[in-house]
Amino acid sequence: MNNTFSSLLGPRVCTSLLLAAGLWLGGCGTDKNGDRVLFSIQDDLQLGQQVAQQVDSSYRTKGQLLDRNSSNPKIRAAYAHLDKIVARILESGEVSYREEFPWDVKIINDPSNLNAFATPGGHIYVFTGLIQYLDSEDQLAGVLGHEIAHADQRHSIKQMQKQYGISFVTRLVLGENAGELERVASQIGGQLAGLKFSRDYEREADEYSVLYLGATNYYACDGAAGFFQKMQTLEKNGNPPEFISTHPAPGNRIQDIQAHARQRGCKTVGADNSEYQEFKRNLGL
């Protein structure tokens, strides 16, 4: 793991940072989102691949990672439907790294887990508990849009940059703090989706979910609000899902999403839901 991250951080970090620890990021330019980020897109891809391998291995060992090439035609049909939802979002024309990231999606069979996440570099995971609990495809599309936004806006990478600092990463680039390097790698892999996101990044992901879904001209652009309404009901009933432990409580997010949808003037009428029910049946939900 140490060697992997040395190669990950070394060759592609802005060369200006090699001059001195703590050097301003001004010489590094901006990414497609207009942000100054220490890491390159190739770093997102490599980091995401490492995290995805760890997640796949963990859930495959438990027998919970559903095989998209399964001999069961219902599992294959479920994957085909999920791929279609993701494709509609990616084809919205609003995803910055549509071509650079793989955007593969996998289903984890855990009925008790109401969650989904995307790794850096665009590997998407959805738990059957979430699929079962949601009432409509618009709600699931809203969640997927939110998670795609985390990857597309490079939130994991930017959060790590903010949390550990430029001078810290510079020392890693120079080959120092090998133990810290391994600890950072372990933390990112162990938390599945990466570092716990700030409220600002969560709000940004909510706003991009509205943008993505609105641009599909198919889904209700405030689909994520329906998801948070259901999470809020669980929380009020004293049974908050694990999702709440890694995301800010629904609170005003419902109102903020709906307000953002009104501001954009996008479609808020739900898509046909018959295929979503068939999707759930194919997964035995």
Coordinates of C-alpha atoms in Angstrom, one line a residue, residues 6-252:
S6 CA 4.1 6.8 -3.3
S7 CA 3.6 6.3 -7.0
L8 CA 0.1 7.8 -6.8
L9 CA 1.3 11.0 -5.2
G10 CA 4.7 11.3 -6.8
P11 CA 5.0 11.8 -10.5
R12 CA 1.9 13.8 -11.2
V13 CA 1.8 16.3 -8.3
C14 CA 2.4 19.9 -9.6
T15 CA 6.1 20.3 -9.9
S16 CA 6.0 23.7 -8.3
L17 CA 5.2 22.0 -5.0
L18 CA 8.5 20.2 -5.1
L19 CA 10.4 23.5 -4.6
A20 CA 9.3 24.1 -1.0
A21 CA 6.8 22.8 1.5
G22 CA 3.8 25.1 1.8
L23 CA 4.3 26.7 -1.6
W24 CA 1.1 28.4 -2.8
L25 CA -1.0 26.4 -5.2
G26 CA -1.1 29.2 -7.8
G27 CA 1.2 27.5 -10.3
C28 CA -1.0 24.3 -10.6
G29 CA -3.8 25.7 -12.7
T30 CA -7.4 24.6 -12.4
D31 CA -9.4 21.5 -13.1
K32 CA -12.6 21.2 -15.3
N33 CA -14.7 22.5 -12.4
G34 CA -12.6 25.6 -12.0
D35 CA -11.0 24.5 -8.8
R36 CA -7.3 24.5 -7.8
V37 CA -6.6 20.9 -6.8
L38 CA -3.2 19.5 -5.9
F39 CA -3.9 16.1 -7.5
S40 CA -4.4 15.3 -11.1
I41 CA -7.4 13.4 -12.5
Q42 CA -5.1 10.3 -12.9
D43 CA -4.7 10.5 -9.1
D44 CA -8.5 10.3 -8.7
L45 CA -8.6 7.3 -11.0
Q46 CA -5.8 5.4 -9.2
L47 CA -7.1 6.2 -5.7
G48 CA -10.6 5.2 -6.7
Q49 CA -9.4 2.0 -8.2
Q50 CA -7.6 1.1 -5.0
V51 CA -10.7 1.9 -2.9
A52 CA -12.9 0.0 -5.3
Q53 CA -10.7 -3.1 -5.1
Q54 CA -10.9 -3.0 -1.4
V55 CA -14.7 -2.6 -1.4
D56 CA -15.2 -5.4 -4.0
S57 CA -12.9 -7.8 -2.0
S58 CA -14.7 -7.1 1.2
Y59 CA -18.2 -7.6 0.0
R60 CA -17.4 -10.4 -2.4
T61 CA -15.9 -12.3 0.6
K62 CA -19.2 -11.8 2.4
G63 CA -21.1 -13.0 -0.6
Q64 CA -22.9 -9.7 -0.9
L65 CA -21.5 -8.2 -4.1
L66 CA -23.9 -9.1 -6.8
D67 CA -22.3 -10.3 -10.1
R68 CA -23.6 -8.3 -13.1
N69 CA -22.7 -11.4 -15.2
S70 CA -24.7 -13.7 -13.0
S71 CA -26.3 -16.7 -14.4
N72 CA -29.5 -15.4 -12.9
P73 CA -31.3 -13.4 -15.6
K74 CA -33.1 -11.3 -13.0
I75 CA -29.8 -10.0 -11.6
R76 CA -28.7 -9.2 -15.1
A77 CA -31.9 -7.4 -15.8
A78 CA -31.6 -5.4 -12.5
Y79 CA -28.1 -4.3 -13.5
A80 CA -29.4 -3.3 -17.0
H81 CA -32.0 -1.1 -15.3
L82 CA -29.5 0.5 -12.9
D83 CA -27.1 1.2 -15.7
K84 CA -29.9 3.0 -17.6
I85 CA -30.5 5.3 -14.6
V86 CA -26.8 6.1 -14.3
A87 CA -26.6 6.6 -18.1
R88 CA -29.4 9.2 -18.1
I89 CA -27.5 11.2 -15.5
L90 CA -24.2 11.0 -17.3
E91 CA -25.8 11.9 -20.6
S92 CA -27.3 15.1 -19.1
G93 CA -24.3 17.0 -20.4
E94 CA -23.6 18.4 -16.9
V95 CA -21.1 15.9 -15.6
S96 CA -17.6 17.4 -16.0
Y97 CA -15.7 14.1 -16.0
R98 CA -18.2 12.1 -18.0
E99 CA -15.5 10.7 -20.3
E100 CA -12.5 10.5 -17.9
F101 CA -14.1 8.4 -15.2
P102 CA -15.5 4.8 -15.7
W103 CA -18.8 5.3 -13.8
D104 CA -19.3 1.6 -13.3
V105 CA -22.1 0.7 -10.8
K106 CA -22.3 -2.3 -8.5
I107 CA -25.1 -3.6 -6.2
I108 CA -24.3 -4.8 -2.7
N109 CA -26.9 -7.1 -1.2
D110 CA -27.5 -5.8 2.3
P111 CA -31.2 -5.1 3.0
S112 CA -30.3 -3.3 6.3
N113 CA -28.1 -0.7 4.7
L114 CA -29.9 2.4 3.2
N115 CA -26.9 3.8 1.5
A116 CA -25.0 4.4 -1.7
F117 CA -21.6 5.9 -2.4
A118 CA -19.2 6.8 -5.2
T119 CA -15.4 6.5 -4.8
P120 CA -13.0 9.0 -6.2
G121 CA -12.8 8.3 -10.0
G122 CA -16.4 7.3 -10.3
H123 CA -17.0 3.8 -9.0
I124 CA -20.6 3.7 -7.8
Y125 CA -22.1 1.3 -5.2
V126 CA -25.7 0.9 -4.2
F127 CA -27.1 -1.2 -1.4
T128 CA -30.3 -3.2 -1.8
G129 CA -31.6 -1.7 1.4
L130 CA -31.7 1.7 -0.2
I131 CA -33.4 0.3 -3.4
Q132 CA -36.0 -1.5 -1.3
Y133 CA -36.8 1.5 0.9
L134 CA -37.2 4.1 -1.8
D135 CA -40.6 4.6 -3.4
S136 CA -39.6 5.8 -6.8
E137 CA -36.9 5.8 -9.5
D138 CA -36.8 9.6 -9.1
Q139 CA -35.7 9.2 -5.5
L140 CA -33.0 6.7 -6.4
A141 CA -31.8 8.9 -9.3
G142 CA -31.6 11.8 -6.9
V143 CA -29.3 9.8 -4.6
L144 CA -27.2 8.6 -7.5
G145 CA -26.9 12.2 -8.8
H146 CA -25.8 13.3 -5.3
E147 CA -23.1 10.6 -5.2
I148 CA -22.0 11.1 -8.8
A149 CA -21.5 14.8 -7.9
H150 CA -19.2 13.9 -5.0
A151 CA -16.9 12.1 -7.5
D152 CA -17.3 14.5 -10.3
Q153 CA -16.6 17.6 -8.1
R154 CA -13.6 15.6 -6.7
H155 CA -14.8 16.1 -3.1
S156 CA -12.7 13.2 -1.6
I157 CA -9.5 14.5 -3.2
K158 CA -10.3 18.1 -2.2
Q159 CA -11.3 17.1 1.4
M160 CA -8.0 15.2 1.8
Q161 CA -6.1 18.2 0.5
K162 CA -7.8 20.5 3.0
Q163 CA -7.6 18.0 5.9
Y164 CA -3.9 17.2 5.5
G165 CA -2.6 20.4 3.9
I166 CA -0.3 21.2 1.0
S167 CA 2.9 21.1 3.1
F168 CA 1.9 17.6 4.5
V169 CA 1.4 16.3 1.0
T170 CA 4.6 17.9 -0.2
R171 CA 6.5 15.9 2.5
L172 CA 4.8 12.8 1.2
V173 CA 5.9 13.6 -2.3
L174 CA 9.5 14.0 -1.1
G175 CA 9.3 10.5 0.4
E176 CA 9.0 11.5 4.0
N177 CA 6.4 10.4 6.6
A178 CA 6.0 6.9 5.1
G179 CA 3.9 5.9 8.1
E180 CA 1.5 8.8 7.6
L181 CA 1.2 7.9 4.0
E182 CA 0.0 4.4 4.9
R183 CA -2.4 5.8 7.5
V184 CA -4.0 8.1 4.9
A185 CA -4.4 5.2 2.5
S186 CA -6.0 3.1 5.1
Q187 CA -8.4 5.8 6.2
I188 CA -9.6 6.4 2.7
G189 CA -10.1 2.7 2.0
G190 CA -11.7 2.0 5.3
Q191 CA -14.4 4.7 5.0
L192 CA -15.5 3.3 1.6
A193 CA -16.5 6.6 0.0
G194 CA -13.5 8.4 1.3
L195 CA -13.3 11.1 3.9
K196 CA -16.4 12.3 5.6
F197 CA -17.6 15.2 3.6
S198 CA -18.1 18.8 4.9
R199 CA -21.5 20.4 4.9
D200 CA -20.5 22.6 2.1
Y201 CA -19.7 19.6 -0.1
E202 CA -22.9 17.9 0.9
R203 CA -24.9 21.0 -0.1
E204 CA -22.9 21.2 -3.3
A205 CA -23.7 17.6 -4.1
D206 CA -27.4 18.2 -3.5
E207 CA -27.4 21.2 -5.9
Y208 CA -25.6 19.2 -8.6
S209 CA -28.1 16.4 -8.2
V210 CA -30.9 18.9 -9.1
L211 CA -28.8 20.1 -12.0
Y212 CA -28.1 16.6 -13.3
L213 CA -31.7 15.4 -13.0
G214 CA -33.1 18.5 -14.5
A215 CA -30.9 18.2 -17.5
T216 CA -32.1 14.6 -18.1
N217 CA -35.6 15.9 -19.0
Y218 CA -36.8 12.6 -17.6
Y219 CA -36.5 12.6 -13.8
A220 CA -38.0 15.0 -11.3
C221 CA -35.1 17.3 -10.6
D222 CA -35.9 17.4 -6.8
G223 CA -35.8 13.6 -6.6
A224 CA -33.2 13.7 -3.8
A225 CA -35.7 15.6 -1.6
G226 CA -38.0 12.6 -1.6
F227 CA -35.1 10.5 -0.3
F228 CA -34.3 13.0 2.5
Q229 CA -38.0 13.1 3.4
K230 CA -37.9 9.4 4.0
M231 CA -34.7 9.6 6.0
Q232 CA -36.2 12.4 8.1
T233 CA -39.2 10.2 8.9
L234 CA -36.9 7.4 10.1
E235 CA -34.9 9.9 12.2
K236 CA -38.0 11.3 13.8
N237 CA -39.2 7.8 14.6
G238 CA -35.9 7.1 16.5
N239 CA -34.5 4.8 13.9
P240 CA -31.9 6.8 11.9
P241 CA -30.2 4.8 9.2
E242 CA -26.5 4.4 8.9
F243 CA -26.5 7.0 6.1
I244 CA -27.2 9.7 8.7
S245 CA -24.0 8.9 10.5
T246 CA -21.9 9.8 7.4
H247 CA -24.1 12.6 6.1
P248 CA -25.5 15.7 7.7
A249 CA -29.1 15.2 9.0
P250 CA -31.9 15.9 6.5
G251 CA -32.9 19.1 8.3
N252 CA -33.2 22.0 5.8

